Tab-separated table of C-alpha atoms in Angstrom:
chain	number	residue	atom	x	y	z
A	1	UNK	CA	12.654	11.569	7.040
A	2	UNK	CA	11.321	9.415	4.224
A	3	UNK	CA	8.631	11.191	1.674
A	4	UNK	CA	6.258	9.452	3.556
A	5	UNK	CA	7.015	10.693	7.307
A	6	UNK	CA	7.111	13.956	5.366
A	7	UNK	CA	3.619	13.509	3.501
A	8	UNK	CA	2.446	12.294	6.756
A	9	UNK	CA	3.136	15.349	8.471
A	10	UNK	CA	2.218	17.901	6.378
A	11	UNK	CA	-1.410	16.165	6.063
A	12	UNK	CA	-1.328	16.514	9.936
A	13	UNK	CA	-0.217	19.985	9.781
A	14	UNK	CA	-3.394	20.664	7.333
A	15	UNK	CA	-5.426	18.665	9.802
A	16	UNK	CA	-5.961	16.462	7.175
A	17	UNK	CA	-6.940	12.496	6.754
A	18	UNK	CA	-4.702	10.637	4.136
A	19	UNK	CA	-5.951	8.367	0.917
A	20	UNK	CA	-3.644	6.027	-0.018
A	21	UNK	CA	-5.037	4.108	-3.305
A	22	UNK	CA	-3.367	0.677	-4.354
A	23	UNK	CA	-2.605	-0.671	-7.599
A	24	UNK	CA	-1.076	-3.685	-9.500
A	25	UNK	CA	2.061	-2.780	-11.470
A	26	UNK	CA	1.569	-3.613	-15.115
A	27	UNK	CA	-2.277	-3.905	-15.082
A	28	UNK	CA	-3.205	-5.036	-17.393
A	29	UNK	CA	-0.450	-3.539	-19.572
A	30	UNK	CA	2.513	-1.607	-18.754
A	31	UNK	CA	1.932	1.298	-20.967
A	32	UNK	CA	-1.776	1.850	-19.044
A	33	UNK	CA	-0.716	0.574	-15.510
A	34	UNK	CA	2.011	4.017	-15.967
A	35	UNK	CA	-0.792	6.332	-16.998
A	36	UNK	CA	-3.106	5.390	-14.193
A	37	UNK	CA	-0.042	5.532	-11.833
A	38	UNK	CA	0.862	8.748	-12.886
A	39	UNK	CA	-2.363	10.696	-12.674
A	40	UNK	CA	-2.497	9.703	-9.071
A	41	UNK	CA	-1.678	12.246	-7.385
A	42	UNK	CA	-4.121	14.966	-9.171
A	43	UNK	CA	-6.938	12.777	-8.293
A	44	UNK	CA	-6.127	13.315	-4.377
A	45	UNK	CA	-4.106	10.707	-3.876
A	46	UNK	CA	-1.778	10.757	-1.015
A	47	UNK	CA	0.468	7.612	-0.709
A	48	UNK	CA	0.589	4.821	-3.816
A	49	UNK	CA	1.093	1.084	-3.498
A	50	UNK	CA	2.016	-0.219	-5.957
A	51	UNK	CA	1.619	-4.238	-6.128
A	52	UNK	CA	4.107	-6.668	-7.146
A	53	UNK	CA	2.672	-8.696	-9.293
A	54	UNK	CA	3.363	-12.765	-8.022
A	55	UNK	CA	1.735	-15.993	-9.037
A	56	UNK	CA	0.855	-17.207	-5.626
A	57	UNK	CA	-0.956	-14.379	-3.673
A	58	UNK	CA	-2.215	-16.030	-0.305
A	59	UNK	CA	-3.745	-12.652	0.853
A	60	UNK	CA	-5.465	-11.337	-2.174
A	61	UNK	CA	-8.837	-12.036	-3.140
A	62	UNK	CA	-9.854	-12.948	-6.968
A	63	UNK	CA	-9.909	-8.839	-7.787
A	64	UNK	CA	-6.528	-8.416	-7.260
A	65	UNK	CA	-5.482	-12.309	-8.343
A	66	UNK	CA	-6.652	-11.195	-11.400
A	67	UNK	CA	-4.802	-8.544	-11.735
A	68	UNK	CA	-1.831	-10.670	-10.873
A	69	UNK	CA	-2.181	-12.286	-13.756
A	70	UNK	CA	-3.028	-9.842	-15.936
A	71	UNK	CA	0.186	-7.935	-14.928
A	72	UNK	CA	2.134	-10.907	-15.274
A	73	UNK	CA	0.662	-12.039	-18.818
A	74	UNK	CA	1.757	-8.666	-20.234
A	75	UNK	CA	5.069	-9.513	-19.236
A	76	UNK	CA	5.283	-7.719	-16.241
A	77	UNK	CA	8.357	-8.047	-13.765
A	78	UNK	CA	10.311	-7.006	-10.720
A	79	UNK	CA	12.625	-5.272	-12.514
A	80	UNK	CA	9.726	-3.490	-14.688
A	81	UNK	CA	7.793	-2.243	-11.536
A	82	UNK	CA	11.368	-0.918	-10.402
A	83	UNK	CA	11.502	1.131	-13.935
A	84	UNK	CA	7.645	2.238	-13.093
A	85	UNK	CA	8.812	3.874	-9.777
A	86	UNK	CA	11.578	5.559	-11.982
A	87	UNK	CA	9.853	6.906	-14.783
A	88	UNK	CA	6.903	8.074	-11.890
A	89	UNK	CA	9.971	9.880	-10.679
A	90	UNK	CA	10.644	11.629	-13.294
A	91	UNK	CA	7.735	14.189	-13.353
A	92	UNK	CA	7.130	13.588	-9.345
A	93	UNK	CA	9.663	13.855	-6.939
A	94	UNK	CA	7.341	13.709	-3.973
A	95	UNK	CA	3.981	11.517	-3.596
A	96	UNK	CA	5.198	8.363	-1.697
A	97	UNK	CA	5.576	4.757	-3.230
A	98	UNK	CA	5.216	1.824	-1.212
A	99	UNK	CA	5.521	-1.625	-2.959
A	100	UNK	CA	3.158	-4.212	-1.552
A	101	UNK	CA	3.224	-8.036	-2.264
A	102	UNK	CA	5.160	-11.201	-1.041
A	103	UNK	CA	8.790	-11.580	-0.326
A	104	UNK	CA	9.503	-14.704	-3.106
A	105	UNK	CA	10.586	-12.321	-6.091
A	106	UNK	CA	12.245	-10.019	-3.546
A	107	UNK	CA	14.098	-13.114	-2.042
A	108	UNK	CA	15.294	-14.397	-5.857
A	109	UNK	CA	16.645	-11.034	-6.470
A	110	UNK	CA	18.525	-10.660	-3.541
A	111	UNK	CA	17.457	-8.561	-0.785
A	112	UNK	CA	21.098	-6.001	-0.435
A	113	UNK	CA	20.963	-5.581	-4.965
A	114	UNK	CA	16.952	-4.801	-4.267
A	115	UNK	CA	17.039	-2.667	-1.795
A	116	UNK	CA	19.322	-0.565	-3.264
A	117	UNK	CA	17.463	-0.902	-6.622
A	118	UNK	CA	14.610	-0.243	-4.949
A	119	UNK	CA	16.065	3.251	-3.415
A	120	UNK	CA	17.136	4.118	-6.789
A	121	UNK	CA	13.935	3.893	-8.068
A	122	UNK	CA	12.391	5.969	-5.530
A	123	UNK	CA	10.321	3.732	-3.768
A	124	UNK	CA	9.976	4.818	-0.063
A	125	UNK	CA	8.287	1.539	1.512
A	126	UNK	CA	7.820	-2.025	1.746
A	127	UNK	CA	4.709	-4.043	2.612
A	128	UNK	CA	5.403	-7.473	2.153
A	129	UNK	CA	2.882	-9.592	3.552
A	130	UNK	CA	4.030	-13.202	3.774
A	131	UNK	CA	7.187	-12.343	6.549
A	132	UNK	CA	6.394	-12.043	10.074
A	133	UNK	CA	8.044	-10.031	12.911
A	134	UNK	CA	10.286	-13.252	13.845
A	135	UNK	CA	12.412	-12.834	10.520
A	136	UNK	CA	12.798	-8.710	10.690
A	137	UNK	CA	16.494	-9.217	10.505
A	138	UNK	CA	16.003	-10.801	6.668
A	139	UNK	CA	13.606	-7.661	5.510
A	140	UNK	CA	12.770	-5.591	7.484
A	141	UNK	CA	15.774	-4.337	9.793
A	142	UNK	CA	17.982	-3.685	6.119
A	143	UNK	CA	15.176	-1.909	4.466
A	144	UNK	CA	15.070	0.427	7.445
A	145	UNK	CA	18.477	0.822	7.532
A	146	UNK	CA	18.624	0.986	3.906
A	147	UNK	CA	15.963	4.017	4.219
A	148	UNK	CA	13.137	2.588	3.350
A	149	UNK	CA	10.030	2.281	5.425
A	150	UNK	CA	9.027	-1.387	6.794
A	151	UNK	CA	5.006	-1.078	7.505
A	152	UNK	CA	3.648	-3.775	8.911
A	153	UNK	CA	-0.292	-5.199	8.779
A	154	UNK	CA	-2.430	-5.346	12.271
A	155	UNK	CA	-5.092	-7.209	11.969
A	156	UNK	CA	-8.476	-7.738	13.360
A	157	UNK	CA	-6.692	-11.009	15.572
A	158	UNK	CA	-3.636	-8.822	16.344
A	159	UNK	CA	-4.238	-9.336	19.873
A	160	UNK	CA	-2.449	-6.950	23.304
A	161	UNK	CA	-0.142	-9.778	23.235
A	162	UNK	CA	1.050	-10.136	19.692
A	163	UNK	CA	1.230	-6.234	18.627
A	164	UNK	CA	3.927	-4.856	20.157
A	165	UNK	CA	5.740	-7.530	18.151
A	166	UNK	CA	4.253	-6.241	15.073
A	167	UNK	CA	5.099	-2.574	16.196
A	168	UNK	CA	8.600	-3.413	16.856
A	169	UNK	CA	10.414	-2.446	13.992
A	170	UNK	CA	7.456	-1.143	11.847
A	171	UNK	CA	7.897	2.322	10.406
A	172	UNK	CA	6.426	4.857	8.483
A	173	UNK	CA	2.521	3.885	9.228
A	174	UNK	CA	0.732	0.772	10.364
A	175	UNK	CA	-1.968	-0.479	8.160
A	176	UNK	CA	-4.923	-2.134	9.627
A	177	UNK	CA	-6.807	-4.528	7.697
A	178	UNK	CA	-10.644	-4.087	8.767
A	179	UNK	CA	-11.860	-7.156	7.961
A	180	UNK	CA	-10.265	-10.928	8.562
A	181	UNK	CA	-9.957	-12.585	5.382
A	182	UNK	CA	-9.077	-11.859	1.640
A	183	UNK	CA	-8.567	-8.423	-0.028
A	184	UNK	CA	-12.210	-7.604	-2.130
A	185	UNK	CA	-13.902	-9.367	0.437
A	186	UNK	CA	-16.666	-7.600	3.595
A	187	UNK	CA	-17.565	-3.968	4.093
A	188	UNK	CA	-15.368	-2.203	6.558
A	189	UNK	CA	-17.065	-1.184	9.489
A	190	UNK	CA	-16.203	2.272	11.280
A	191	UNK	CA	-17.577	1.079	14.638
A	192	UNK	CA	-16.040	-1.942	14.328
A	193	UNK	CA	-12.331	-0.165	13.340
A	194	UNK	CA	-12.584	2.504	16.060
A	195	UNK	CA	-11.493	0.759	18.718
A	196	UNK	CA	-8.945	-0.934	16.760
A	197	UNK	CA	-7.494	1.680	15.963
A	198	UNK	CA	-7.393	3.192	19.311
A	199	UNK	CA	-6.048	-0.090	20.648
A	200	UNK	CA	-2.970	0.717	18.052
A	201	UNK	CA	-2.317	4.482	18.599
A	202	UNK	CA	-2.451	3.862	22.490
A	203	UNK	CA	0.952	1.746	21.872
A	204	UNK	CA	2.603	3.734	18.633
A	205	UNK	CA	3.146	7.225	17.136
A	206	UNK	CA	2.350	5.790	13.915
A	207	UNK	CA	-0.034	6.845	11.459
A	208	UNK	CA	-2.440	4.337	11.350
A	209	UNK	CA	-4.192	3.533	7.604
A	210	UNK	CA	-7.055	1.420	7.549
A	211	UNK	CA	-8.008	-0.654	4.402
A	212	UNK	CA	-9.973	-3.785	3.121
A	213	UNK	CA	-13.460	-3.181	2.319
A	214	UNK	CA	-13.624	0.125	1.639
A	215	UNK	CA	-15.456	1.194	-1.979
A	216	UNK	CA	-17.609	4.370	-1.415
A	217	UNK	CA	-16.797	8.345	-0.650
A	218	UNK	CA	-19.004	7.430	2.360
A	219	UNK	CA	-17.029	4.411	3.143
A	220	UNK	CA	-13.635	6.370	2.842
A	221	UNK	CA	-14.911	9.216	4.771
A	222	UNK	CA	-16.355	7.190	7.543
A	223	UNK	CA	-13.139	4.963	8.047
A	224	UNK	CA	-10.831	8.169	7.795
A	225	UNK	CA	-12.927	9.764	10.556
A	226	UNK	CA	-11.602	7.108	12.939
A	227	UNK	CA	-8.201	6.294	11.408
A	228	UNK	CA	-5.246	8.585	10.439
A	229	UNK	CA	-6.488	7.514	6.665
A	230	UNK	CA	-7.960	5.101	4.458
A	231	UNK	CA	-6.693	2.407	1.749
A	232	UNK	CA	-9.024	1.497	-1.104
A	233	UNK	CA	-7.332	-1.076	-3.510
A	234	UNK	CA	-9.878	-3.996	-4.758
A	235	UNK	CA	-12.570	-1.519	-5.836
A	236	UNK	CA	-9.942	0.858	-8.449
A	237	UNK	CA	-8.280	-2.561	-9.406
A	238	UNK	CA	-11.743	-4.127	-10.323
A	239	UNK	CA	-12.270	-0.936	-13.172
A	240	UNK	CA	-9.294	-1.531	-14.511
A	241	UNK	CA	-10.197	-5.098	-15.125
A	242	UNK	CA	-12.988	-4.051	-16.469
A	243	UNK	CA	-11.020	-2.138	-19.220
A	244	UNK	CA	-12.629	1.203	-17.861
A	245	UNK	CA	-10.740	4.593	-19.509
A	246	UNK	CA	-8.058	5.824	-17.324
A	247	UNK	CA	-10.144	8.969	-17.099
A	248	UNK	CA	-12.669	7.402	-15.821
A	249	UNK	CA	-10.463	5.302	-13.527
A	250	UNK	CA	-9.193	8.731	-12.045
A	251	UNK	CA	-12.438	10.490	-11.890
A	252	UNK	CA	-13.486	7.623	-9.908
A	253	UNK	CA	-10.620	7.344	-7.788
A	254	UNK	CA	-11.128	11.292	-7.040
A	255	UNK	CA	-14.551	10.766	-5.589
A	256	UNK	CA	-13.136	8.431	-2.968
A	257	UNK	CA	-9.928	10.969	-1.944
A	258	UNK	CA	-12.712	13.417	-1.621
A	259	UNK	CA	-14.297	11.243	0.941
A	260	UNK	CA	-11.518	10.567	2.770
A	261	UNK	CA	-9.971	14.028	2.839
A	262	UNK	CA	-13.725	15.212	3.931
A	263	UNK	CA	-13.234	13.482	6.869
């Protein structure tokens, strides 16, 4: 079991909804991006993803494309968000890391010497947006096999046809995005993810996360009513652009956990 089947099931054993919070490594400095990273966890949070920064971010909205470039002005790299997971490590040994971003800096690294650097590290999943079911066997089969989670994104045009595909090889959890479109952009809808959701637990064991559009305790605790959990990533990115105290970044990243967990 990775630390996230494990997180997974003790939050099920508590009867409890999960809040996974996302952030851009190295936003907007290293030094800061660490702090907020590692106060996490005592703000509620259950599962961290932590973004790879990468100068061409099809999925993301301007929130998080900012950040990109933020991360990437101060200098931040592949190798540096590796040595962010490891110095997490050293005063946690179990809140679950999943890196999230696009497979090009992966790919120029060399997927065998990352994978392993990425176990190493202590990173426990991959969501990496840009590579579709069809190429599992460069990605996705040798991360599992390597021990690391491979979660794959449903969407809201993930139709009966197309998801067991996407379910094939997934593991870990399945994260539904809410909304079609960029990150930052919409309101997530509970009645509108309900049957989504339902749609994806009827054909997999898997947790099932829902984020995209989600930015209020309300919000949180509405979507984690119908899901297994809820993601919030554009709305704690945008206060850190905003050069908001990590204090205050925390305090405001508890009120959301809060939600969800209420649920």
């Amino acid at each position: 079991m990775t630390r996230i089947d494990r997180k997974f099931a003790a939050l099920k054993a508590e009867g409890k909804k999960a809040f996974v919070a996302y952030v851009m490594a190295g936003d907007p400095d290293y030094d800061t991006s660490l702090e907020v990273i590692r106060g996490l966890p005592g703000a509620g949070v259950d599962v961290i993803e932590l973004g790879m920064p990468f100068t061409d971010p099809m999925a993301d909205g301007p929130t998080i494309q900012l950040a990109g470039q933020r991360a990437l002005a101060s200098g931040q790299t592949l190798q540096k968000t590796l040595d962010m997971a490891r110095s997490f490590r050293e005063t946690d040994d179990t809140t679950p890391i999943v890196m999230m971003g696009y497979y090009n800096p992966i790919y120029s690294r060399g997927v065998d010497k990352f994978l392993e650097d990425a176990k190493a590290a202590g990173i426990d999943g991959l969501i990496v947006v840009d590579l579709p079911p069809e190429e599992d066997a460069e990605l996705c089969i040798p991360a599992n096999a390597a021990g690391l989670n491979f979660i794959r994104l449903a969407t809201p045009t993930t139709d009966d046809k197309r998801l067991p595909k996407v379910l094939q090889n997934t593991s870990g959890f399945v994260y539904y995005v809410s909304i079609t479109g960029i990150t930052g952009a919409g309101e997530a809808q509970a009645s509108d993810v309900a049957p989504e959701v339902a749609r994806i637990k009827s054909q997999t064991d898997l947790p099932v996360i829902v984020g995209f559009g989600i930015k209020t305790p309300d919000s949180a605790q509405a979507i984690a009513e119908v899901a297994d959990g809820a993601v919030v990533g554009s709305a704690i990115v945008s206060l850190i652009g905003d050069g908001r105290p990590v204090d205050e970044i925390l305090a405001y990243v508890k009120t959301l956990a809060d939600g969800a967990h209420r649920a």
